[in-house]
CSV table of C-alpha atoms in Angstrom, one decimal:
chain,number,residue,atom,x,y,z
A,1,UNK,CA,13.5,8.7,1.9
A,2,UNK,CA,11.7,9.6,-1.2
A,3,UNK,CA,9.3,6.9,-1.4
A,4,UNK,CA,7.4,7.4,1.7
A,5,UNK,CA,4.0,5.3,0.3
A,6,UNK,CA,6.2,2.1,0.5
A,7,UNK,CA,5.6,0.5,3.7
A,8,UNK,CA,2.0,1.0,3.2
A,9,UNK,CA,1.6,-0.1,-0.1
A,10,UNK,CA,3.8,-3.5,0.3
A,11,UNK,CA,1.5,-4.4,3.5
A,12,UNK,CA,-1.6,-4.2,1.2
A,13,UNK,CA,-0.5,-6.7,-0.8
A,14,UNK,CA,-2.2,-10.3,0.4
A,15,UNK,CA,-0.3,-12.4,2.5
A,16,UNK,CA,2.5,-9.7,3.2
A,17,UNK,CA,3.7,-9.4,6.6
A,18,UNK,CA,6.7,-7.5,7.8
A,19,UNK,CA,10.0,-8.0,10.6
A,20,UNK,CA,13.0,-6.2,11.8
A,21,UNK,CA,15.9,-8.2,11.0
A,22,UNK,CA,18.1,-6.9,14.0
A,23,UNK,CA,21.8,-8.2,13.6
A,24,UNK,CA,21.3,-6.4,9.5
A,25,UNK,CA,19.0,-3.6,10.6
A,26,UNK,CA,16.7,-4.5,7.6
A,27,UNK,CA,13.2,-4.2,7.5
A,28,UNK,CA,12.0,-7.3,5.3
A,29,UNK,CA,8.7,-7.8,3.7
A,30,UNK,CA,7.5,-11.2,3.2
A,31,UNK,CA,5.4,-13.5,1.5
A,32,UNK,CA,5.1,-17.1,2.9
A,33,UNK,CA,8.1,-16.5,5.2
A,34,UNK,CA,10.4,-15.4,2.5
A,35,UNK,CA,11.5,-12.2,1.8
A,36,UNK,CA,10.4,-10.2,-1.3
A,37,UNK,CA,11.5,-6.6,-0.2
A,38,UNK,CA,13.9,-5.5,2.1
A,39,UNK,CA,14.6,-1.7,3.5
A,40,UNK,CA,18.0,-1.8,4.7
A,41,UNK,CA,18.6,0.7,7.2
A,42,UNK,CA,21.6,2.7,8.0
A,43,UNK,CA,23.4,3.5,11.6
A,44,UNK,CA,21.1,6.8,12.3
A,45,UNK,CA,18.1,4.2,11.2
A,46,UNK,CA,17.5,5.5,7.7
A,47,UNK,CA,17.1,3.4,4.5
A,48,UNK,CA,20.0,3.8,2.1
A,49,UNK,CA,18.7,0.9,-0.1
A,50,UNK,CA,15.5,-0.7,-1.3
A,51,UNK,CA,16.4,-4.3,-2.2
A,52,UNK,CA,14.2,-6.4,-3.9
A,53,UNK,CA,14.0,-9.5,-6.6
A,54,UNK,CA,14.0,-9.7,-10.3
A,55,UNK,CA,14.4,-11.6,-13.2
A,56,UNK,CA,18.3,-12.1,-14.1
A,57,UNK,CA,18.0,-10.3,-17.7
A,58,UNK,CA,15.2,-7.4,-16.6
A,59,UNK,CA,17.8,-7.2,-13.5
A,60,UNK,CA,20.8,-6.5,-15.6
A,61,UNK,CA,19.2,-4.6,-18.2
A,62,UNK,CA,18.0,-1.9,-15.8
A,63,UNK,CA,21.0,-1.7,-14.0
A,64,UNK,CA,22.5,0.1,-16.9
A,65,UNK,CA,19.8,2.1,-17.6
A,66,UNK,CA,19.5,4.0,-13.7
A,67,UNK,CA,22.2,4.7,-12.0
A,68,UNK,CA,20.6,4.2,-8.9
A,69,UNK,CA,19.9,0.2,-9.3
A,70,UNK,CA,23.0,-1.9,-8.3
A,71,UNK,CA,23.5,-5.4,-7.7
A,72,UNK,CA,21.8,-6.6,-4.4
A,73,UNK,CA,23.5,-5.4,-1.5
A,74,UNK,CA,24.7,-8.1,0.5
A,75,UNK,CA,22.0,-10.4,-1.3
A,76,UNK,CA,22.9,-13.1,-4.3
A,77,UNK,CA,23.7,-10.0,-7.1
A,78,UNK,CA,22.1,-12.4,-9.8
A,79,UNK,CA,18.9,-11.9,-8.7
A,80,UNK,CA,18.7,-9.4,-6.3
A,81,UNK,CA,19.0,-5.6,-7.2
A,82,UNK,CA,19.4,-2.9,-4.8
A,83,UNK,CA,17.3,0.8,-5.8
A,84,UNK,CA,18.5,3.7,-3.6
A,85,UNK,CA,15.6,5.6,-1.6
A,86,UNK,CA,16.5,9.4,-2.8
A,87,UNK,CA,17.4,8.7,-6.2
A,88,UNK,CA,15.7,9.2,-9.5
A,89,UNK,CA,13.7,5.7,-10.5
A,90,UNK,CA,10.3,7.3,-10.9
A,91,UNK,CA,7.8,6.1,-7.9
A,92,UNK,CA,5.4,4.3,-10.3
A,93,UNK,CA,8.0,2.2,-11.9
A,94,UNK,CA,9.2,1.2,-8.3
A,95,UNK,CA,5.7,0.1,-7.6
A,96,UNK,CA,6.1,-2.2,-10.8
A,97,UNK,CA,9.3,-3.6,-9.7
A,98,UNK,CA,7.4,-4.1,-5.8
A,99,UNK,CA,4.7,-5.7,-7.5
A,100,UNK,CA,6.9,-8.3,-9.7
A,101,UNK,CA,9.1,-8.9,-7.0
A,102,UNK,CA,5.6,-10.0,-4.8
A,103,UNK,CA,4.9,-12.4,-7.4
A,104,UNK,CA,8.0,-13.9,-8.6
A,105,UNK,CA,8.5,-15.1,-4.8
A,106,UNK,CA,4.9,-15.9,-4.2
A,107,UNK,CA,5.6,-18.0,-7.7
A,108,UNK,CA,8.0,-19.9,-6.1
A,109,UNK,CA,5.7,-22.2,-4.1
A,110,UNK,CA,3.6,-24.8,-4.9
A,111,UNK,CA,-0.4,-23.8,-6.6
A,112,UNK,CA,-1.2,-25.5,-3.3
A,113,UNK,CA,1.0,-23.4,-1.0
A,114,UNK,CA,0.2,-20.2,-3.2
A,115,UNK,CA,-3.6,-21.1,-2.2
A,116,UNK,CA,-2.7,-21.2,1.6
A,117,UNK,CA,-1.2,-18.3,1.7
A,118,UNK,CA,-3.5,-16.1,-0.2
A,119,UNK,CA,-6.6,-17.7,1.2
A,120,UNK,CA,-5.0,-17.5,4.8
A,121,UNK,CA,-4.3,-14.0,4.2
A,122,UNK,CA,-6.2,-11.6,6.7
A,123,UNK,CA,-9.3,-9.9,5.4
A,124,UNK,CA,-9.2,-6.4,4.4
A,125,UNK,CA,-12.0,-4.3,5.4
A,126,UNK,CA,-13.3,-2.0,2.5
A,127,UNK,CA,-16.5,-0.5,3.7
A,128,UNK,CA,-15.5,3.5,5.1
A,129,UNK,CA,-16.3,5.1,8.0
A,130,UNK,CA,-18.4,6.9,5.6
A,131,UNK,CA,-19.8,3.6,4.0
A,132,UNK,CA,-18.0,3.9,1.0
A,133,UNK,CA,-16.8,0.3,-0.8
A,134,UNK,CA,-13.2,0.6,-1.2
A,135,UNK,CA,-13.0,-2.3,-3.7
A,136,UNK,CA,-15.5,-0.3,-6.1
A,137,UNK,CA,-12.5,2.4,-6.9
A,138,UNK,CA,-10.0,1.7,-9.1
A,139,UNK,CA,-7.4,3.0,-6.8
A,140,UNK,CA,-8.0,0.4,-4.8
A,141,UNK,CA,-4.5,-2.1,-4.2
A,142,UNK,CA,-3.0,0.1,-6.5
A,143,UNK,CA,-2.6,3.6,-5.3
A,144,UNK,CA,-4.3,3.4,-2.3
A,145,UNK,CA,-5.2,0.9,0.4
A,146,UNK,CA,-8.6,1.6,1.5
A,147,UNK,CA,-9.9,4.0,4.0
A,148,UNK,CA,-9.5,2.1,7.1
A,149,UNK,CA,-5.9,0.8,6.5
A,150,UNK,CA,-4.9,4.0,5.6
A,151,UNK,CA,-6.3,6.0,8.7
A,152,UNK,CA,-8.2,8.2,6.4
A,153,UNK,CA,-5.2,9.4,4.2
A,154,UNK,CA,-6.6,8.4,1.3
A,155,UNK,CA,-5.2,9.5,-2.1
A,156,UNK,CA,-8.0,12.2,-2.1
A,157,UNK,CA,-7.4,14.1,1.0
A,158,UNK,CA,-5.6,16.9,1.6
A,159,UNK,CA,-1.8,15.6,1.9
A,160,UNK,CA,-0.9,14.2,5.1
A,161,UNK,CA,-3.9,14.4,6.6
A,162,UNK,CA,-6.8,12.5,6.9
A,163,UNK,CA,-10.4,12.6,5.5
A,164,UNK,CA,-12.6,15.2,6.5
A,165,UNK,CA,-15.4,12.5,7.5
A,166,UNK,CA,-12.9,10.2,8.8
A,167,UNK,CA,-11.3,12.8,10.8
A,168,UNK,CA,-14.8,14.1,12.4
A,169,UNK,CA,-16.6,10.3,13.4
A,170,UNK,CA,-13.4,8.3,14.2
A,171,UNK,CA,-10.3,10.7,15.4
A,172,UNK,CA,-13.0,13.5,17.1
A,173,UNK,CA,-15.7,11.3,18.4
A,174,UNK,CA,-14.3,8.3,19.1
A,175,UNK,CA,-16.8,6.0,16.6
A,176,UNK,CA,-16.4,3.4,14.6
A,177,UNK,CA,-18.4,4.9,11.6
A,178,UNK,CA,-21.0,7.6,10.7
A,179,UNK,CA,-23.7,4.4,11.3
A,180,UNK,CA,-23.4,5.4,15.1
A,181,UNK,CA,-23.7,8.9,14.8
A,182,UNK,CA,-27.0,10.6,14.8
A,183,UNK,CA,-26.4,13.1,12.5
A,184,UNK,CA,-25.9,11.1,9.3
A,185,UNK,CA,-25.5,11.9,6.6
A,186,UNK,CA,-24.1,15.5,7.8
A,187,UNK,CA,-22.9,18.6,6.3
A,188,UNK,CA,-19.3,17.4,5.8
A,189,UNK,CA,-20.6,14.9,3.7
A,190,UNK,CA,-22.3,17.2,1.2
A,191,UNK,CA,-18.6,19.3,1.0
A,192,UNK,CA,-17.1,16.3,0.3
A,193,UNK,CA,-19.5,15.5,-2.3
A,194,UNK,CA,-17.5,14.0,-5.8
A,195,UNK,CA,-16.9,16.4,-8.0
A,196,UNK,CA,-17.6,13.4,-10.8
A,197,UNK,CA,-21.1,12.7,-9.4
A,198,UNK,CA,-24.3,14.7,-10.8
A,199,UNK,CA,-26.5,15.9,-7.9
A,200,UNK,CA,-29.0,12.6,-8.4
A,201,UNK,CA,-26.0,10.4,-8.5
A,202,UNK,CA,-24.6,12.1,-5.3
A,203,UNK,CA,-28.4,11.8,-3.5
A,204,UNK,CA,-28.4,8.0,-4.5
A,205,UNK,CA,-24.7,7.5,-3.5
A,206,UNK,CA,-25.8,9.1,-0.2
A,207,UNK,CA,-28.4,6.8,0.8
A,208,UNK,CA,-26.7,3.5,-0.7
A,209,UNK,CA,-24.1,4.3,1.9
A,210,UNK,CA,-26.4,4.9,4.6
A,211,UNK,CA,-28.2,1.7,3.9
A,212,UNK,CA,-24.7,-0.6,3.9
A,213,UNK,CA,-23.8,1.8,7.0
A,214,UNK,CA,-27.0,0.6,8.9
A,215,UNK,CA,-26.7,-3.0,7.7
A,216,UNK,CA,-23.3,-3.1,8.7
């Protein structure tokens, strides 16, 4: 499948959890116990469609626009559209229909029961192994899910691997974060350092991290 960033970014999303529908082979996303997203899954286990909710009109308009949107397969064709995994919708427009498909279900419920579920949602922790505050970047929910949720394969490691830091404290020695190692801040965070950042911004960025690494 082409979009191989979808399961993680739908279970970013607040709220979202995910089940194997056996007797359809789906893999449905939900919100509040109904399905906003489903990954239908062929005989050999792979997706062959991406199904997921829209308005009526926005539905039928792109339908004529990409080839690869039909009606929802198996699923009420009024509302439910059906993207194929390998074709040509670009990935960034997908995450667009994702995203109002997430809130035209979660719209469906009561303010109250929108509350519920949001509030209920599990917490997402955004400080790094390397004490970085995930909700600072602008990535953050968007292209990327944080450090921690992602297993270090953030957007700015090398691809389909994880972060250098992350990869030394938490896959090599076995630790939570670079607060229980003795060597902070170390040499891989220096080659790491963000190209963006001056050399005093870098030095203060360094200890702020430090500090909410020792607090933490």
């Amino acid at each position: 499948m082409r979009y191989t960033w979808i399961d993680e970014y739908l279970l970013s999303k607040a709220g979202v959890t995910k089940d194997l529908q056996k007797d359809w082979n789906w893999i449905r996303y939900q919100i509040g116990g109904k399905m906003f997203v489903a990954v239908c899954l062929g005989e050999n286990d792979e997706p062959y469609y991406i199904t997921l909710k829209l308005e009526p009109a926005e539905g039928d308009f792109l339908r004529q626009q990409y080839e690869d949107i039909i009606p929802g397969y198996y699923m009420n064709k009024t509302h439910w559209n059906s993207i194929k995994p390998d074709g040509e919708v670009p990935d960034n427009f997908l995450k667009d229909l994702l995203d109002k498909s997430y809130q035209l279900v979660l719209g469906g419920f009561s303010k109250k029961k929108q509350r519920e579920i949001l509030e209920g949602a599990q917490p997402i922790n955004v400080i790094s192994c390397c004490g970085t505050d995930c909700s600072k970047c602008g990535c953050f929910g968007n292209m990327c899910k944080g450090c921690n949720a992602s297993l270090g394969k953030v957007f700015h490691a090398p691809k389909g691997q994880a972060c250098p830091i992350y990869e030394c404290v938490v896959n090599q020695k076995d630790m939570k974060g670079c607060g229980e190692c003795e060597h902070i801040p170390c040499e891989i965070w220096r080659k790491t350092k963000d190209a963006a950042f001056t050399e005093e911004e870098f030095e203060r960025n360094i200890q702020e991290r430090v500090d909410r690494l020792k607090k933490g």
